[in-house]
mmCIF file of C-alpha atoms in Angstrom:
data_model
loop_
_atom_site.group_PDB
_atom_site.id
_atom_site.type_symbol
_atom_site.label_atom_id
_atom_site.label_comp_id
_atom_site.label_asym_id
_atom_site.label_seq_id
_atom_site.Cartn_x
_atom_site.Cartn_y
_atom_site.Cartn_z
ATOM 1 C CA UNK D 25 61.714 81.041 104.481
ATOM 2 C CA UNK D 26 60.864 83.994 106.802
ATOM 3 C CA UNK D 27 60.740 81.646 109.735
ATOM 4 C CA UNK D 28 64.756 80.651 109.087
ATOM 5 C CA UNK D 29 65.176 84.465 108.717
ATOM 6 C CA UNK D 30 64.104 85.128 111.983
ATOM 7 C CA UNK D 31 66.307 82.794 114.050
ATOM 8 C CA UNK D 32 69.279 83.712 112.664
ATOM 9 C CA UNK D 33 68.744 87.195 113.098
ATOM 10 C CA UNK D 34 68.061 86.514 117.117
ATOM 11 C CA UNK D 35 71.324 84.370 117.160
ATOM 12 C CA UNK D 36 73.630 86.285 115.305
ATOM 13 C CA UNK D 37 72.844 89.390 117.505
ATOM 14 C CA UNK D 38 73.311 87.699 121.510
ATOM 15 C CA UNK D 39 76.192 85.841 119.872
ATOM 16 C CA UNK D 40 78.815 89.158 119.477
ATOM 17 C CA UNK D 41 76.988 90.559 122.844
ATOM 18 C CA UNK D 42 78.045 87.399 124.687
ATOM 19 C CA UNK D 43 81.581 87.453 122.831
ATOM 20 C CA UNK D 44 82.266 91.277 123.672
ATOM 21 C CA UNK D 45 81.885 90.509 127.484
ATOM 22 C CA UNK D 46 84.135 87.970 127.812
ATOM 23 C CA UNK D 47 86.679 89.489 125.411
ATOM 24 C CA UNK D 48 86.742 93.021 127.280
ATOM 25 C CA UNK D 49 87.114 90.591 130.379
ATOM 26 C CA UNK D 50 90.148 88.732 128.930
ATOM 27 C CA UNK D 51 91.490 92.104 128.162
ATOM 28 C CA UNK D 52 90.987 93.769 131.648
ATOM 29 C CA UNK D 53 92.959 90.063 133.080
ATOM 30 C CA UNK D 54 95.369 90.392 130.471
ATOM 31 C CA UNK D 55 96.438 93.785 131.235
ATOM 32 C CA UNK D 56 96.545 93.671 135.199
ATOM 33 C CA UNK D 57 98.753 90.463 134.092
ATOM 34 C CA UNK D 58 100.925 92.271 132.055
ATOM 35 C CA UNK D 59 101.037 94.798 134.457
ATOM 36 C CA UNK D 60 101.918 92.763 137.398
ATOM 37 C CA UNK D 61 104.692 90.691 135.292
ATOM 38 C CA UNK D 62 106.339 94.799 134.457
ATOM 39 C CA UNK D 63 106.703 95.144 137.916
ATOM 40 C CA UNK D 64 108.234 91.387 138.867
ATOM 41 C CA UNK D 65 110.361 91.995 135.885
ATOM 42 C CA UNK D 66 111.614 96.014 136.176
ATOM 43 C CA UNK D 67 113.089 95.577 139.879
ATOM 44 C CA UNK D 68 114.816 91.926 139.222
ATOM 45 C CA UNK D 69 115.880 93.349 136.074
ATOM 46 C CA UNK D 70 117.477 96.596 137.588
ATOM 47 C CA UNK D 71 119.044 94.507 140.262
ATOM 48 C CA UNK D 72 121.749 92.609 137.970
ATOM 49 C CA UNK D 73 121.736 95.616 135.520
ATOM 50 C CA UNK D 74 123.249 97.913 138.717
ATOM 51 C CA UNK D 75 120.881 100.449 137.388
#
């Protein structure tokens, strides 16, 4: 029993390491995404609007 114990206690702790990379990754690509879609959108927005 104490060898199954083991395992999953080295799996479940590089499992949310490996996750939290990626995710703060996704986040930093969503935001300069976001970011750069703002600025495509604000000046062809203001355009029509006349403002």
């Amino acid at each position: 029993s104490t060898s199954f114990i083991q395992p999953s206690t080295q799996t479940t702790i590089p499992t949310p390491a490996a996750t939290a990379t990626p995710t703060a990754t996704r986040i930093r690509q969503t935001t300069a995404t976001s970011t750069t879609a703002n600025r495509t959108i604000r000046p062809n927005t203001t355009l029509p609007n006349g403002q």
